[in-house]
Amino acid sequence: MAYDKSHESASGASRSSGSTLRPQAIEALADGTRRELFELLCHGPQSVGRLAEAVPVSRPAVSQHLRVLKDAGLVEAHAEGTRHIYRVTESGVSGLRSYIENLWESALAGFASVVEKEASAMSTEQAMIKPVEKSITVQAPIELAFEIFTERLGQWWPLATHSIGGDVADARLEGHVGGRIYEVDSDGREADWGVVSVWEPPDRFAMEWKVDPNASAPTVIDVRFTEVETGTKVELEHSHWERLGSDASGTRDGYDTGWDVVLSGFASLAEQ
């Protein structure tokens, strides 16, 4: 709705004091014909006859619509001979502008509140994602269990189903902080799985794990070895899922079942 202020000084809106919008003003503009008449008057004062020529309703109907707009404080009329000339009121236009501005402020504030709440809820949900925790006890000394898990990774890892490539021949772990964890296919091509971040043989090692090169960040795998009466207890914790953003929950659930398959291969070799 364009309001041409160039008509205010001579024949435009009257300069009524105040800009309070009457309650019935919005209701008055709810009708399409009245909105069209109001928009026409925003371009300058016009007679009833001229307005009736511009809208597809009868002249008496135009007069009725103008009376509603006048009662709402949006327009006013004055006589010029036998004609009635209508113009918008400055107070009506100012009040309408203030109403719309306040409405947008309220709507945007509500939108911002909803976005902040959803972002907070998402952040809280992600922060509450529990680590994948697995524990298995094997009948092997701690040094042997640690060696099999790290140095013989390719002998027990289910490469046919849990790898990046389709024809993987080996998986290797370099035993030092900063060492690579990677797979090697039958043609000698390598693909990284992660990087060793903690190396404390035979008790513990940890990895920054990023098998998917498109993942937003690595997760963390921490493996601890403890001597027990029956052999060695191996405890694996896979955490920091929140780093994956919206993919966190689904990826976490996949690894929760995947680690059961992987660790069964380790247990089988360690028990031999």
Short mmCIF file of C-alpha atoms in Angstrom, two decimals:
data_model
loop_
_atom_site.label_atom_id
_atom_site.label_comp_id
_atom_site.label_asym_id
_atom_site.label_seq_id
_atom_site.Cartn_x
_atom_site.Cartn_y
_atom_site.Cartn_z
CA MET A 1 0.00 0.00 0.00
CA ALA A 2 1.72 3.21 -1.15
CA TYR A 3 0.92 6.45 0.56
CA ASP A 4 1.80 9.55 -1.47
CA LYS A 5 2.71 12.35 0.95
CA SER A 6 2.87 14.93 -1.85
CA HIS A 7 -0.90 15.51 -1.49
CA GLU A 8 -0.84 16.28 2.22
CA SER A 9 -0.20 20.01 2.07
CA ALA A 10 -2.89 20.97 -0.45
CA SER A 11 -5.46 18.26 -0.93
CA GLY A 12 -4.14 15.13 0.80
CA ALA A 13 -4.53 13.72 4.30
CA SER A 14 -5.71 16.01 7.03
CA ARG A 15 -3.21 16.70 9.80
CA SER A 16 -5.15 15.38 12.77
CA SER A 17 -3.14 15.11 15.95
CA GLY A 18 -2.13 11.70 17.28
CA SER A 19 -1.63 8.42 15.47
CA THR A 20 -3.70 5.99 17.51
CA LEU A 21 -5.41 3.41 15.33
CA ARG A 22 -9.05 2.88 16.14
CA PRO A 23 -9.96 -0.75 16.88
CA GLN A 24 -12.44 -0.89 13.98
CA ALA A 25 -9.84 0.27 11.44
CA ILE A 26 -8.39 -3.18 10.83
CA GLU A 27 -11.87 -4.66 10.58
CA ALA A 28 -12.80 -1.96 8.06
CA LEU A 29 -9.83 -2.83 5.87
CA ALA A 30 -10.66 -6.54 6.01
CA ASP A 31 -13.06 -5.96 3.10
CA GLY A 32 -11.39 -6.04 -0.31
CA THR A 33 -13.43 -3.19 -1.81
CA ARG A 34 -12.73 -0.91 1.14
CA ARG A 35 -9.02 -1.70 0.89
CA GLU A 36 -9.12 -0.76 -2.81
CA LEU A 37 -10.90 2.52 -2.04
CA PHE A 38 -8.43 3.32 0.74
CA GLU A 39 -5.48 2.65 -1.60
CA LEU A 40 -6.98 4.93 -4.25
CA LEU A 41 -7.35 7.71 -1.70
CA CYS A 42 -3.74 7.23 -0.58
CA HIS A 43 -2.79 8.70 -3.97
CA GLY A 44 -4.87 11.81 -3.39
CA PRO A 45 -8.38 13.09 -2.59
CA GLN A 46 -11.17 11.96 -4.88
CA SER A 47 -14.90 12.40 -5.23
CA VAL A 48 -17.43 9.65 -4.68
CA GLY A 49 -18.22 9.63 -8.37
CA ARG A 50 -14.57 9.24 -9.38
CA LEU A 51 -14.12 6.42 -6.90
CA ALA A 52 -17.25 4.67 -8.14
CA GLU A 53 -15.78 4.67 -11.65
CA ALA A 54 -12.66 2.88 -10.39
CA VAL A 55 -14.28 -0.02 -8.52
CA PRO A 56 -16.77 -2.67 -9.71
CA VAL A 57 -19.57 -1.70 -7.29
CA SER A 58 -22.43 0.79 -7.41
CA ARG A 59 -22.12 4.37 -6.27
CA PRO A 60 -24.42 3.81 -3.24
CA ALA A 61 -22.25 0.85 -2.24
CA VAL A 62 -19.13 3.03 -2.55
CA SER A 63 -20.77 5.60 -0.26
CA GLN A 64 -21.48 2.89 2.30
CA HIS A 65 -17.90 1.64 2.20
CA LEU A 66 -16.56 5.18 2.56
CA ARG A 67 -18.81 5.71 5.59
CA VAL A 68 -17.27 2.63 7.24
CA LEU A 69 -13.76 3.92 6.51
CA LYS A 70 -14.74 7.31 7.90
CA ASP A 71 -16.16 5.83 11.11
CA ALA A 72 -12.89 3.92 11.50
CA GLY A 73 -10.93 7.18 11.35
CA LEU A 74 -9.14 6.26 8.13
CA VAL A 75 -10.75 8.85 5.82
CA GLU A 76 -12.67 12.11 6.09
CA ALA A 77 -14.84 14.12 3.71
CA HIS A 78 -15.59 17.73 2.90
CA ALA A 79 -18.07 19.29 0.51
CA GLU A 80 -17.07 21.11 -2.66
CA GLY A 81 -20.30 22.40 -4.17
CA THR A 82 -22.52 19.41 -4.78
CA ARG A 83 -19.64 16.92 -4.51
CA HIS A 84 -18.18 15.18 -1.47
CA ILE A 85 -14.41 14.89 -1.61
CA TYR A 86 -12.78 12.12 0.45
CA ARG A 87 -9.18 12.00 1.63
CA VAL A 88 -7.19 9.79 3.97
CA THR A 89 -6.44 11.13 7.43
CA GLU A 90 -2.85 11.46 8.58
CA SER A 91 -3.77 10.02 11.96
CA GLY A 92 -5.34 7.01 10.27
CA VAL A 93 -2.33 6.38 8.04
CA SER A 94 0.14 6.93 10.89
CA GLY A 95 -1.83 4.67 13.17
CA LEU A 96 -2.00 1.99 10.51
CA ARG A 97 1.75 2.26 9.89
CA SER A 98 2.48 1.97 13.62
CA TYR A 99 0.15 -1.00 13.92
CA ILE A 100 1.88 -2.85 11.07
CA GLU A 101 5.36 -2.02 12.41
CA ASN A 102 4.42 -3.27 15.87
CA LEU A 103 2.88 -6.36 14.34
CA TRP A 104 6.10 -7.15 12.49
CA GLU A 105 8.19 -6.51 15.59
CA SER A 106 6.01 -8.89 17.55
CA ALA A 107 6.06 -11.51 14.78
CA LEU A 108 9.83 -11.33 14.38
CA ALA A 109 10.34 -11.49 18.12
CA GLY A 110 8.14 -14.58 18.25
CA PHE A 111 10.04 -16.13 15.35
CA ALA A 112 13.38 -15.44 17.02
CA SER A 113 12.09 -16.98 20.26
CA VAL A 114 10.97 -20.16 18.47
CA VAL A 115 14.30 -20.46 16.63
CA GLU A 116 16.26 -19.97 19.84
CA LYS A 117 14.17 -22.56 21.68
CA GLU A 118 14.56 -25.12 18.89
CA ALA A 119 18.29 -24.47 18.66
CA SER A 120 18.60 -24.83 22.42
CA ALA A 121 16.56 -28.04 22.40
CA MET A 122 18.66 -29.44 19.55
CA SER A 123 21.86 -28.50 21.34
CA THR A 124 20.61 -30.09 24.56
CA GLU A 125 19.51 -33.24 22.75
CA GLN A 126 22.87 -33.56 21.03
CA ALA A 127 24.74 -32.87 24.27
CA MET A 128 22.76 -35.67 25.93
CA ILE A 129 23.65 -38.30 23.32
CA LYS A 130 25.23 -41.10 25.30
CA PRO A 131 28.50 -42.69 24.21
CA VAL A 132 28.44 -46.18 22.75
CA GLU A 133 29.90 -48.36 25.48
CA LYS A 134 31.00 -51.96 24.93
CA SER A 135 32.76 -54.38 27.26
CA ILE A 136 34.18 -57.78 26.51
CA THR A 137 36.42 -60.17 28.47
CA VAL A 138 38.84 -62.47 26.65
CA GLN A 139 40.95 -65.30 28.00
CA ALA A 140 44.28 -63.77 27.09
CA PRO A 141 47.01 -61.85 28.96
CA ILE A 142 46.69 -58.07 28.78
CA GLU A 143 49.82 -57.66 26.62
CA LEU A 144 48.52 -60.16 24.08
CA ALA A 145 45.04 -58.66 24.06
CA PHE A 146 46.50 -55.20 23.40
CA GLU A 147 48.76 -56.54 20.65
CA ILE A 148 45.94 -58.36 18.87
CA PHE A 149 43.67 -55.31 19.04
CA THR A 150 46.28 -52.92 17.63
CA GLU A 151 49.06 -54.70 15.73
CA ARG A 152 46.84 -57.43 14.24
CA LEU A 153 43.88 -55.20 13.40
CA GLY A 154 43.57 -56.56 9.87
CA GLN A 155 43.39 -60.18 11.07
CA TRP A 156 40.16 -59.83 13.02
CA TRP A 157 38.38 -56.75 11.67
CA PRO A 158 35.39 -57.72 9.42
CA LEU A 159 36.78 -55.94 6.36
CA ALA A 160 34.21 -57.40 3.96
CA THR A 161 31.35 -55.58 5.71
CA HIS A 162 32.94 -52.83 7.82
CA SER A 163 35.27 -50.87 5.58
CA ILE A 164 35.28 -48.02 3.08
CA GLY A 165 36.30 -49.81 -0.12
CA GLY A 166 34.80 -52.86 -1.73
CA ASP A 167 37.95 -54.98 -2.00
CA VAL A 168 39.88 -54.35 1.21
CA ALA A 169 42.83 -56.61 1.95
CA ASP A 170 44.14 -55.25 5.25
CA ALA A 171 43.64 -52.75 8.07
CA ARG A 172 46.56 -51.22 9.93
CA LEU A 173 47.18 -49.12 13.03
CA GLU A 174 50.43 -47.24 13.58
CA GLY A 175 51.32 -47.57 17.27
CA HIS A 176 52.14 -44.02 18.35
CA VAL A 177 50.38 -40.72 18.98
CA GLY A 178 49.59 -39.27 15.57
CA GLY A 179 49.72 -42.72 13.96
CA ARG A 180 47.27 -43.50 11.19
CA ILE A 181 44.49 -46.07 11.26
CA TYR A 182 43.74 -47.03 7.67
CA GLU A 183 42.68 -49.74 5.26
CA VAL A 184 44.52 -51.06 2.22
CA ASP A 185 42.74 -52.55 -0.78
CA SER A 186 44.03 -55.32 -3.03
CA ASP A 187 45.68 -52.77 -5.34
CA GLY A 188 47.56 -51.12 -2.47
CA ARG A 189 45.36 -48.05 -2.27
CA GLU A 190 44.90 -46.66 1.23
CA ALA A 191 41.92 -44.98 2.92
CA ASP A 192 42.18 -43.37 6.34
CA TRP A 193 39.94 -44.30 9.25
CA GLY A 194 41.41 -42.09 11.93
CA VAL A 195 44.43 -40.95 13.96
CA VAL A 196 45.84 -42.28 17.25
CA SER A 197 45.41 -39.63 19.96
CA VAL A 198 46.44 -41.62 23.06
CA TRP A 199 49.02 -44.43 23.16
CA GLU A 200 49.61 -46.13 26.55
CA PRO A 201 50.33 -49.87 25.94
CA PRO A 202 49.16 -52.22 27.22
CA ASP A 203 46.51 -50.33 29.17
CA ARG A 204 44.91 -47.86 26.80
CA PHE A 205 44.81 -46.20 23.42
CA ALA A 206 42.39 -43.73 21.82
CA MET A 207 41.60 -42.60 18.29
CA GLU A 208 40.10 -39.59 16.54
CA TRP A 209 37.76 -41.56 14.27
CA LYS A 210 36.64 -40.19 10.88
CA VAL A 211 35.91 -42.98 8.44
CA ASP A 212 33.52 -40.79 6.45
CA PRO A 213 35.57 -38.02 4.82
CA ASN A 214 32.39 -35.92 4.54
CA ALA A 215 31.68 -36.04 8.28
CA SER A 216 31.74 -32.63 9.93
CA ALA A 217 34.24 -33.76 12.58
CA PRO A 218 35.80 -36.91 14.05
CA THR A 219 34.30 -38.86 16.92
CA VAL A 220 36.49 -40.36 19.66
CA ILE A 221 37.13 -44.05 20.38
CA ASP A 222 38.78 -44.85 23.71
CA VAL A 223 39.82 -48.48 24.40
CA ARG A 224 41.02 -49.61 27.83
CA PHE A 225 42.52 -52.97 28.86
CA THR A 226 42.32 -54.27 32.43
CA GLU A 227 43.70 -57.48 33.87
CA VAL A 228 41.02 -59.66 35.48
CA GLU A 229 41.05 -63.15 36.97
CA THR A 230 39.85 -64.77 33.75
CA GLY A 231 42.08 -62.80 31.38
CA THR A 232 41.67 -59.25 30.09
CA LYS A 233 38.64 -57.00 30.18
CA VAL A 234 38.44 -54.70 27.15
CA GLU A 235 36.20 -51.63 27.47
CA LEU A 236 35.44 -49.50 24.44
CA GLU A 237 33.79 -46.09 24.57
CA HIS A 238 32.80 -44.30 21.36
CA SER A 239 31.83 -40.69 22.12
CA HIS A 240 31.57 -37.07 20.97
CA TRP A 241 28.63 -37.76 18.66
CA GLU A 242 27.46 -34.16 19.07
CA ARG A 243 30.25 -33.14 16.69
CA LEU A 244 28.24 -34.67 13.85
CA GLY A 245 25.35 -32.25 14.20
CA SER A 246 22.08 -33.46 12.71
CA ASP A 247 23.64 -36.83 11.76
CA ALA A 248 24.64 -37.61 15.35
CA SER A 249 21.78 -39.84 16.52
CA GLY A 250 21.52 -41.97 13.39
CA THR A 251 25.27 -42.52 13.15
CA ARG A 252 25.49 -43.36 16.84
CA ASP A 253 22.76 -46.02 16.51
CA GLY A 254 24.55 -47.62 13.57
CA TYR A 255 27.82 -47.91 15.50
CA ASP A 256 26.02 -49.27 18.55
CA THR A 257 25.16 -52.45 16.68
CA GLY A 258 28.24 -52.36 14.47
CA TRP A 259 30.68 -52.58 17.35
CA ASP A 260 29.10 -55.85 18.50
CA VAL A 261 30.00 -57.42 15.16
CA VAL A 262 33.50 -55.94 15.14
CA LEU A 263 34.40 -56.95 18.69
CA SER A 264 33.19 -60.52 18.18
CA GLY A 265 35.97 -60.89 15.61
CA PHE A 266 38.54 -59.60 18.10
CA ALA A 267 37.26 -61.98 20.78
CA SER A 268 37.46 -64.97 18.43
CA LEU A 269 41.09 -64.30 17.58
CA ALA A 270 42.10 -63.49 21.17
CA GLU A 271 40.55 -66.72 22.45
CA GLN A 272 42.52 -68.90 20.02
#
